[in-house]
Amino acid sequence: MNQRVEFLTDGGDTVRELPLYLVPESEHWLDWFHITMRLTVLGQMTKGLAAESSAVSQPGEDEEDGRLDATAVEKQLESLKWHLWHGNVYRALQLVADLEWDLESQEEPSERAKKLLKAVSEF
C-alpha cells in the first residue's frame, strides 16, 4: 500500500500500536476530547496543589520561598489549551517545556507537585 494513512485515536498505547503495525508509515493523531481530558486532569492536580500550598503558607510568604504559584500554573494550562485549539503546536510545546521547567525548579517539591511534574512530562 503506497497511500498515506492517518489515524485518529484516543491515544492509548494498544490503540496506537495497531495502526503502526498495519501501516508503519501511518501518522497518529490524538482526538480533541482526549487532549482536553488530559488537560482537565492537569487542572485538577493544580487545584489540589493550590489547596495544599494555601494550607501550609504563612502570612507574608510569597512564591520566592521556592514554592510554585498554582494560579500561574492554571493560567499556563489555559493558555496551553487555547494554543492547541488554535493549532499553534509550537507555542503549546513551549508552554509545556516552561511548565516542566517551573515544576522541576522547585526547591522542595511536595508529592502532589512531583505527580503534576510527571503528568506534565507525559503530556
PDB file of C-alpha atoms in Angstrom:
ATOM      1  CA  MET A   1       0.000   0.000   0.000  1.00  0.00           C
ATOM      2  CA  ASN A   2       1.544   3.307  -1.099  1.00  0.00           C
ATOM      3  CA  GLN A   3      -1.099   5.584   0.326  1.00  0.00           C
ATOM      4  CA  ARG A   4      -0.523   7.909   3.220  1.00  0.00           C
ATOM      5  CA  VAL A   5      -2.747   6.893   6.125  1.00  0.00           C
ATOM      6  CA  GLU A   6      -3.696   8.993   9.140  1.00  0.00           C
ATOM      7  CA  PHE A   7      -5.382   7.524  12.209  1.00  0.00           C
ATOM      8  CA  LEU A   8      -7.462   9.455  14.713  1.00  0.00           C
ATOM      9  CA  THR A   9      -7.401   7.584  18.027  1.00  0.00           C
ATOM     10  CA  ASP A  10      -7.780   8.015  21.759  1.00  0.00           C
ATOM     11  CA  GLY A  11      -4.055   7.835  22.463  1.00  0.00           C
ATOM     12  CA  GLY A  12      -3.912   4.514  24.277  1.00  0.00           C
ATOM     13  CA  ASP A  13      -0.728   2.526  23.695  1.00  0.00           C
ATOM     14  CA  THR A  14      -2.561  -0.516  22.323  1.00  0.00           C
ATOM     15  CA  VAL A  15      -4.678   1.622  20.021  1.00  0.00           C
ATOM     16  CA  ARG A  16      -1.613   3.457  18.763  1.00  0.00           C
ATOM     17  CA  GLU A  17       0.335   0.253  18.114  1.00  0.00           C
ATOM     18  CA  LEU A  18      -2.303  -1.332  15.863  1.00  0.00           C
ATOM     19  CA  PRO A  19      -2.199   1.345  13.115  1.00  0.00           C
ATOM     20  CA  LEU A  20       1.602   1.347  13.212  1.00  0.00           C
ATOM     21  CA  TYR A  21       1.557  -2.434  12.824  1.00  0.00           C
ATOM     22  CA  LEU A  22      -0.868  -2.268   9.892  1.00  0.00           C
ATOM     23  CA  VAL A  23       0.800   0.681   8.143  1.00  0.00           C
ATOM     24  CA  PRO A  24       4.261   1.528   9.536  1.00  0.00           C
ATOM     25  CA  GLU A  25       4.321   4.886   7.703  1.00  0.00           C
ATOM     26  CA  SER A  26       0.993   5.921   9.229  1.00  0.00           C
ATOM     27  CA  GLU A  27       0.533   9.125  11.145  1.00  0.00           C
ATOM     28  CA  HIS A  28      -1.196   9.140  14.526  1.00  0.00           C
ATOM     29  CA  TRP A  29      -3.497  11.939  15.666  1.00  0.00           C
ATOM     30  CA  LEU A  30      -4.956  12.264  19.141  1.00  0.00           C
ATOM     31  CA  ASP A  31      -8.570  13.424  19.187  1.00  0.00           C
ATOM     32  CA  TRP A  32      -9.513  16.687  20.919  1.00  0.00           C
ATOM     33  CA  PHE A  33     -11.709  15.015  23.540  1.00  0.00           C
ATOM     34  CA  HIS A  34      -8.780  13.057  24.946  1.00  0.00           C
ATOM     35  CA  ILE A  35      -6.458  16.066  24.829  1.00  0.00           C
ATOM     36  CA  THR A  36      -8.921  18.083  26.898  1.00  0.00           C
ATOM     37  CA  MET A  37      -9.378  15.145  29.272  1.00  0.00           C
ATOM     38  CA  ARG A  38      -5.651  15.203  29.971  1.00  0.00           C
ATOM     39  CA  LEU A  39      -5.703  18.971  30.419  1.00  0.00           C
ATOM     40  CA  THR A  40      -8.652  18.653  32.812  1.00  0.00           C
ATOM     41  CA  VAL A  41      -6.712  16.155  34.912  1.00  0.00           C
ATOM     42  CA  LEU A  42      -3.731  18.526  34.976  1.00  0.00           C
ATOM     43  CA  GLY A  43      -6.064  21.329  36.055  1.00  0.00           C
ATOM     44  CA  GLN A  44      -7.483  19.221  38.878  1.00  0.00           C
ATOM     45  CA  MET A  45      -3.994  18.325  40.036  1.00  0.00           C
ATOM     46  CA  THR A  46      -3.100  22.021  40.023  1.00  0.00           C
ATOM     47  CA  LYS A  47      -6.140  22.865  42.132  1.00  0.00           C
ATOM     48  CA  GLY A  48      -5.046  20.221  44.625  1.00  0.00           C
ATOM     49  CA  LEU A  49      -1.610  21.787  44.660  1.00  0.00           C
ATOM     50  CA  ALA A  50      -3.157  25.224  45.278  1.00  0.00           C
ATOM     51  CA  ALA A  51      -5.157  23.904  48.219  1.00  0.00           C
ATOM     52  CA  GLU A  52      -2.053  22.261  49.630  1.00  0.00           C
ATOM     53  CA  SER A  53       0.108  25.366  49.287  1.00  0.00           C
ATOM     54  CA  SER A  54      -2.525  27.653  50.815  1.00  0.00           C
ATOM     55  CA  ALA A  55      -2.846  25.299  53.798  1.00  0.00           C
ATOM     56  CA  VAL A  56       0.896  25.404  54.553  1.00  0.00           C
ATOM     57  CA  SER A  57       1.636  29.038  53.687  1.00  0.00           C
ATOM     58  CA  GLN A  58       2.294  31.557  56.404  1.00  0.00           C
ATOM     59  CA  PRO A  59       1.244  35.213  56.300  1.00  0.00           C
ATOM     60  CA  GLY A  60       3.739  37.325  54.406  1.00  0.00           C
ATOM     61  CA  GLU A  61       5.186  34.464  52.349  1.00  0.00           C
ATOM     62  CA  ASP A  62       5.282  34.682  48.581  1.00  0.00           C
ATOM     63  CA  GLU A  63       6.406  32.475  45.724  1.00  0.00           C
ATOM     64  CA  GLU A  64      10.041  33.461  46.263  1.00  0.00           C
ATOM     65  CA  ASP A  65      10.186  30.870  49.041  1.00  0.00           C
ATOM     66  CA  GLY A  66      10.638  28.116  46.448  1.00  0.00           C
ATOM     67  CA  ARG A  67       7.015  27.038  46.160  1.00  0.00           C
ATOM     68  CA  LEU A  68       5.068  27.048  42.941  1.00  0.00           C
ATOM     69  CA  ASP A  69       2.318  29.583  42.237  1.00  0.00           C
ATOM     70  CA  ALA A  70      -0.678  27.373  41.426  1.00  0.00           C
ATOM     71  CA  THR A  71      -2.591  30.287  39.888  1.00  0.00           C
ATOM     72  CA  ALA A  72       0.223  30.808  37.373  1.00  0.00           C
ATOM     73  CA  VAL A  73       0.159  27.090  36.521  1.00  0.00           C
ATOM     74  CA  GLU A  74      -3.611  27.261  35.940  1.00  0.00           C
ATOM     75  CA  LYS A  75      -3.079  30.215  33.583  1.00  0.00           C
ATOM     76  CA  GLN A  76      -0.372  28.296  31.728  1.00  0.00           C
ATOM     77  CA  LEU A  77      -2.714  25.324  31.295  1.00  0.00           C
ATOM     78  CA  GLU A  78      -5.476  27.587  29.955  1.00  0.00           C
ATOM     79  CA  SER A  79      -3.002  29.148  27.547  1.00  0.00           C
ATOM     80  CA  LEU A  80      -1.825  25.693  26.501  1.00  0.00           C
ATOM     81  CA  LYS A  81      -5.394  24.631  25.745  1.00  0.00           C
ATOM     82  CA  TRP A  82      -6.041  27.820  23.767  1.00  0.00           C
ATOM     83  CA  HIS A  83      -2.905  27.397  21.657  1.00  0.00           C
ATOM     84  CA  LEU A  84      -3.676  23.754  20.938  1.00  0.00           C
ATOM     85  CA  TRP A  85      -7.259  24.561  19.920  1.00  0.00           C
ATOM     86  CA  HIS A  86      -5.991  27.245  17.557  1.00  0.00           C
ATOM     87  CA  GLY A  87      -3.369  24.948  16.032  1.00  0.00           C
ATOM     88  CA  ASN A  88      -0.299  26.656  17.442  1.00  0.00           C
ATOM     89  CA  VAL A  89       1.550  23.471  18.386  1.00  0.00           C
ATOM     90  CA  TYR A  90       4.924  25.216  18.502  1.00  0.00           C
ATOM     91  CA  ARG A  91       3.793  27.623  21.250  1.00  0.00           C
ATOM     92  CA  ALA A  92       1.935  24.829  23.059  1.00  0.00           C
ATOM     93  CA  LEU A  93       5.132  22.781  23.223  1.00  0.00           C
ATOM     94  CA  GLN A  94       6.980  25.827  24.547  1.00  0.00           C
ATOM     95  CA  LEU A  95       4.370  26.192  27.291  1.00  0.00           C
ATOM     96  CA  VAL A  96       4.719  22.523  28.243  1.00  0.00           C
ATOM     97  CA  ALA A  97       8.506  22.926  28.421  1.00  0.00           C
ATOM     98  CA  ASP A  98       8.140  26.093  30.512  1.00  0.00           C
ATOM     99  CA  LEU A  99       5.740  24.360  32.863  1.00  0.00           C
ATOM    100  CA  GLU A 100       8.114  21.411  33.236  1.00  0.00           C
ATOM    101  CA  TRP A 101      10.944  23.826  33.982  1.00  0.00           C
ATOM    102  CA  ASP A 102       8.870  25.617  36.629  1.00  0.00           C
ATOM    103  CA  LEU A 103       7.931  22.336  38.290  1.00  0.00           C
ATOM    104  CA  GLU A 104      11.489  20.980  38.183  1.00  0.00           C
ATOM    105  CA  SER A 105      12.962  24.155  39.657  1.00  0.00           C
ATOM    106  CA  GLN A 106      11.135  23.849  42.967  1.00  0.00           C
ATOM    107  CA  GLU A 107      13.490  23.522  45.910  1.00  0.00           C
ATOM    108  CA  GLU A 108      11.416  21.041  47.908  1.00  0.00           C
ATOM    109  CA  PRO A 109       8.511  19.797  45.786  1.00  0.00           C
ATOM    110  CA  SER A 110       5.577  18.157  47.533  1.00  0.00           C
ATOM    111  CA  GLU A 111       4.258  14.762  46.466  1.00  0.00           C
ATOM    112  CA  ARG A 112       1.450  16.484  44.554  1.00  0.00           C
ATOM    113  CA  ALA A 113       3.965  18.681  42.740  1.00  0.00           C
ATOM    114  CA  LYS A 114       6.000  15.595  41.813  1.00  0.00           C
ATOM    115  CA  LYS A 115       2.870  13.904  40.445  1.00  0.00           C
ATOM    116  CA  LEU A 116       1.986  17.028  38.483  1.00  0.00           C
ATOM    117  CA  LEU A 117       5.503  17.141  37.024  1.00  0.00           C
ATOM    118  CA  LYS A 118       5.214  13.507  35.963  1.00  0.00           C
ATOM    119  CA  ALA A 119       1.823  14.157  34.324  1.00  0.00           C
ATOM    120  CA  VAL A 120       3.115  17.256  32.503  1.00  0.00           C
ATOM    121  CA  SER A 121       6.183  15.325  31.313  1.00  0.00           C
ATOM    122  CA  GLU A 122       3.928  12.604  29.896  1.00  0.00           C
ATOM    123  CA  PHE A 123       1.710  15.156  28.177  1.00  0.00           C
TER     124      PHE A 123
END
